[in-house]
């Protein structure tokens, strides 16, 4: 099953995100085999054609090929979560319609 973890940072946390990013990256290493997609949320004015300054990221979306409990545990134990980075977080199961996964 696929689940999306969608999280929005609390306002004014850009420097905290930058400080915690190395710990977050190390934390997610064991999960990389089940992460289908992951990326940061940024404003329309941010150039995403290359690397993005982590301070311009305002949240993230991570899609897992895993069960709900694994995604809940990932979120609960993430260094970002431990430091109260998020004003909003949700986990939702995904039904993939496009592109057709059977093709």
XYZ file of N, CA and C in Angstrom:
309
model
N 0.835 -1.179 0.000
C 0.000 0.000 0.000
C 0.880 1.244 0.000
N 0.369 2.285 -0.584
C 1.082 3.564 -0.583
C 0.370 4.556 0.317
N 1.198 5.270 1.056
C 0.712 6.319 1.943
C 1.514 7.581 1.705
N 0.835 8.715 1.778
C 1.500 10.012 1.697
C 1.553 10.623 3.086
N 2.721 11.113 3.436
C 2.923 11.885 4.659
C 3.126 13.322 4.209
N 2.223 14.197 4.598
C 2.258 15.602 4.177
C 2.381 16.451 5.427
N 3.425 17.306 5.453
C 3.686 18.097 6.659
C 4.017 19.537 6.279
N 3.489 20.468 7.050
C 3.733 21.900 6.850
C 4.457 22.420 8.085
N 5.540 23.167 7.854
C 6.311 23.733 8.964
C 5.538 24.828 9.685
N 5.847 24.992 10.947
C 5.369 26.162 11.682
C 6.076 27.382 11.091
N 5.425 28.534 11.055
C 6.074 29.744 10.526
C 7.333 30.094 11.322
N 8.313 30.647 10.627
C 9.525 31.128 11.275
C 10.505 30.039 11.677
N 10.429 28.876 11.066
C 11.295 27.756 11.456
C 12.388 27.457 10.427
N 12.689 28.384 9.534
C 13.671 28.125 8.472
C 15.041 27.755 9.027
N 15.526 28.513 10.008
C 16.846 28.209 10.569
C 16.835 26.879 11.311
N 15.754 26.595 12.009
C 15.645 25.319 12.715
C 15.639 24.162 11.718
N 14.918 24.316 10.602
C 14.909 23.277 9.566
C 16.324 23.037 9.067
N 17.068 24.108 8.817
C 18.441 23.968 8.325
C 19.319 23.234 9.338
N 19.150 23.547 10.606
C 19.942 22.888 11.652
C 19.610 21.402 11.761
N 18.347 21.054 11.607
C 17.904 19.674 11.790
C 18.023 18.818 10.532
N 18.222 19.428 9.373
C 18.204 18.689 8.116
C 19.212 17.536 8.076
N 20.463 17.711 8.528
C 21.380 16.558 8.507
C 20.877 15.383 9.355
N 20.305 15.657 10.514
C 19.770 14.584 11.363
C 18.567 13.923 10.692
N 17.722 14.723 10.044
C 16.565 14.178 9.322
C 17.037 13.282 8.175
N 18.022 13.738 7.410
C 18.535 12.950 6.280
C 19.122 11.623 6.762
N 19.874 11.660 7.854
C 20.449 10.426 8.404
C 19.345 9.504 8.915
N 18.339 10.080 9.550
C 17.226 9.299 10.094
C 16.484 8.544 8.995
N 16.301 9.177 7.835
C 15.496 8.544 6.791
C 16.262 7.490 5.989
N 17.579 7.406 6.149
C 18.379 6.426 5.399
C 17.790 5.011 5.425
N 17.462 4.445 6.592
C 16.933 3.073 6.600
C 15.572 2.929 5.911
N 14.897 4.039 5.654
C 13.569 4.010 5.042
C 13.615 4.194 3.525
N 14.789 4.485 2.965
C 14.866 4.843 1.550
C 14.318 3.762 0.625
N 14.421 2.504 1.004
C 13.891 1.428 0.171
C 12.377 1.422 0.058
N 11.698 2.109 0.970
C 10.234 2.150 0.916
C 9.699 3.542 0.571
N 10.598 4.515 0.386
C 10.162 5.853 -0.017
C 10.104 5.902 -1.539
N 8.915 6.122 -2.066
C 8.686 6.197 -3.505
C 9.028 7.589 -4.018
N 8.703 8.590 -3.229
C 8.924 9.986 -3.605
C 9.058 10.795 -2.334
N 9.933 11.761 -2.360
C 10.038 12.686 -1.241
C 10.542 14.024 -1.730
N 10.020 15.087 -1.159
C 10.475 16.409 -1.550
C 9.896 17.482 -0.664
N 10.523 18.647 -0.755
C 10.112 19.776 0.055
C 9.042 20.618 -0.614
N 8.252 21.281 0.211
C 7.266 22.247 -0.269
C 7.940 23.605 -0.325
N 7.789 24.288 -1.455
C 8.400 25.608 -1.637
C 7.409 26.548 -2.303
N 7.667 27.831 -2.186
C 6.824 28.835 -2.815
C 7.018 28.879 -4.318
N 6.057 29.484 -5.010
C 6.120 29.600 -6.466
C 7.319 30.410 -6.936
N 7.861 31.253 -6.073
C 8.980 32.108 -6.455
C 10.341 31.422 -6.304
N 10.390 30.190 -5.853
C 11.648 29.481 -5.627
C 12.045 28.718 -6.885
N 13.285 28.928 -7.336
C 13.818 28.229 -8.504
C 14.156 26.795 -8.101
N 13.461 25.840 -8.690
C 13.685 24.433 -8.360
C 14.438 23.694 -9.465
N 15.070 24.441 -10.372
C 15.809 23.797 -11.455
C 17.133 23.213 -10.972
N 17.556 23.586 -9.783
C 18.779 23.043 -9.189
C 18.530 22.761 -7.726
N 19.593 22.786 -6.942
C 19.444 22.567 -5.508
C 18.729 23.766 -4.882
N 17.911 23.515 -3.891
C 17.136 24.556 -3.217
C 17.722 24.780 -1.829
N 17.822 26.041 -1.424
C 18.268 26.364 -0.063
C 17.246 25.783 0.909
N 17.707 24.981 1.841
C 16.802 24.311 2.782
C 15.955 25.320 3.553
N 16.434 26.553 3.690
C 15.672 27.586 4.399
C 14.436 28.038 3.615
N 14.389 27.710 2.316
C 13.228 28.052 1.490
C 12.149 26.969 1.517
N 12.432 25.854 2.159
C 11.475 24.747 2.250
C 10.528 25.015 3.421
N 9.243 24.821 3.185
C 8.233 25.125 4.214
C 7.433 23.899 4.645
N 7.900 22.730 4.294
C 7.234 21.486 4.646
C 7.709 20.398 3.713
N 7.068 19.231 3.760
C 7.471 18.178 2.843
C 6.343 17.191 2.587
N 6.546 16.442 1.502
C 5.650 15.362 1.121
C 6.523 14.134 0.904
N 6.169 13.032 1.551
C 6.901 11.784 1.373
C 5.871 10.698 1.087
N 6.073 9.982 -0.022
C 5.187 8.881 -0.386
C 5.916 7.570 -0.088
N 5.277 6.732 0.698
C 5.851 5.459 1.125
C 5.128 4.287 0.481
N 5.861 3.245 0.149
C 5.298 1.932 -0.161
C 5.484 1.137 1.128
N 4.504 1.241 2.019
C 4.618 0.659 3.360
C 3.236 0.633 4.004
N 3.163 0.067 5.186
C 1.902 0.076 5.916
C 1.792 1.362 6.746
N 0.587 1.668 7.181
C 0.331 2.911 7.918
C 1.190 3.012 9.180
N 1.338 1.928 9.914
C 2.108 1.973 11.157
C 3.554 2.391 10.898
N 4.146 1.901 9.824
C 5.519 2.286 9.486
C 5.611 3.779 9.225
N 4.643 4.318 8.495
C 4.645 5.754 8.197
C 4.408 6.558 9.474
N 3.501 6.111 10.307
C 3.266 6.789 11.594
C 4.529 6.784 12.449
N 5.212 5.644 12.502
C 6.452 5.553 13.279
C 7.534 6.454 12.700
N 7.638 6.481 11.357
C 8.608 7.366 10.715
C 8.364 8.802 11.161
N 7.128 9.244 11.041
C 6.801 10.624 11.407
C 7.062 10.885 12.889
N 6.603 10.011 13.742
C 6.723 10.203 15.193
C 8.182 10.329 15.632
N 9.078 9.566 15.010
C 10.468 9.518 15.444
C 11.413 10.394 14.633
N 10.899 11.087 13.635
C 11.720 11.984 12.816
C 12.244 13.129 13.686
N 13.522 13.501 13.556
C 14.051 14.632 14.324
C 13.251 15.924 14.130
N 12.706 16.149 12.948
C 11.863 17.332 12.742
C 10.658 17.299 13.681
N 10.010 16.149 13.786
C 8.843 16.015 14.655
C 9.235 16.174 16.117
N 10.352 15.573 16.496
C 10.816 15.650 17.889
C 11.052 17.090 18.331
N 11.405 17.953 17.380
C 11.664 19.364 17.690
C 10.466 20.259 17.371
N 9.289 19.654 17.191
C 8.031 20.388 17.030
C 8.043 21.335 15.832
N 8.595 20.865 14.707
C 8.700 21.684 13.498
C 7.358 21.928 12.803
N 6.423 21.017 12.943
C 5.255 21.035 12.069
C 4.008 21.603 12.733
N 3.315 22.475 11.984
C 2.007 22.943 12.443
C 0.918 22.004 11.949
N 1.250 21.169 10.981
C 0.267 20.299 10.359
C 0.970 19.050 9.842
N 0.385 17.904 10.077
C 0.881 16.650 9.504
C -0.304 15.724 9.282
N -0.304 15.047 8.140
C -1.363 14.081 7.865
C -0.785 12.893 7.117
N -1.385 11.745 7.342
C -1.025 10.523 6.636
C -2.292 10.026 5.959
N -2.208 9.853 4.646
C -3.367 9.394 3.878
C -2.945 8.283 2.930
N -3.805 7.286 2.790
C -3.564 6.219 1.827
C -3.816 6.762 0.428
N -3.005 6.300 -0.523
C -3.095 6.783 -1.903
C -3.681 5.696 -2.798
N -4.606 6.107 -3.625
C -5.083 5.272 -4.722
C -4.466 5.853 -5.975
N -3.570 5.119 -6.607
C -2.888 5.629 -7.795
C -3.727 5.357 -9.028
N -4.126 6.435 -9.682
C -4.934 6.322 -10.895
C -4.103 6.615 -12.138
N -3.237 7.633 -12.057
C -2.444 8.056 -13.207
C -0.995 8.175 -12.769
N -0.016 7.684 -13.513
C -0.245 6.737 -14.600
C -0.744 5.413 -14.052
N -1.403 4.666 -14.917
C -1.977 3.386 -14.510
C -0.856 2.451 -14.057
N -0.849 2.038 -12.779
C 0.237 1.194 -12.287
C 0.264 -0.197 -12.920
N -0.828 -0.596 -13.573
C -0.885 -1.913 -14.206
C -0.222 -1.929 -15.576
N 0.094 -0.754 -16.102
C 0.675 -0.676 -17.454
C 2.174 -0.744 -17.379
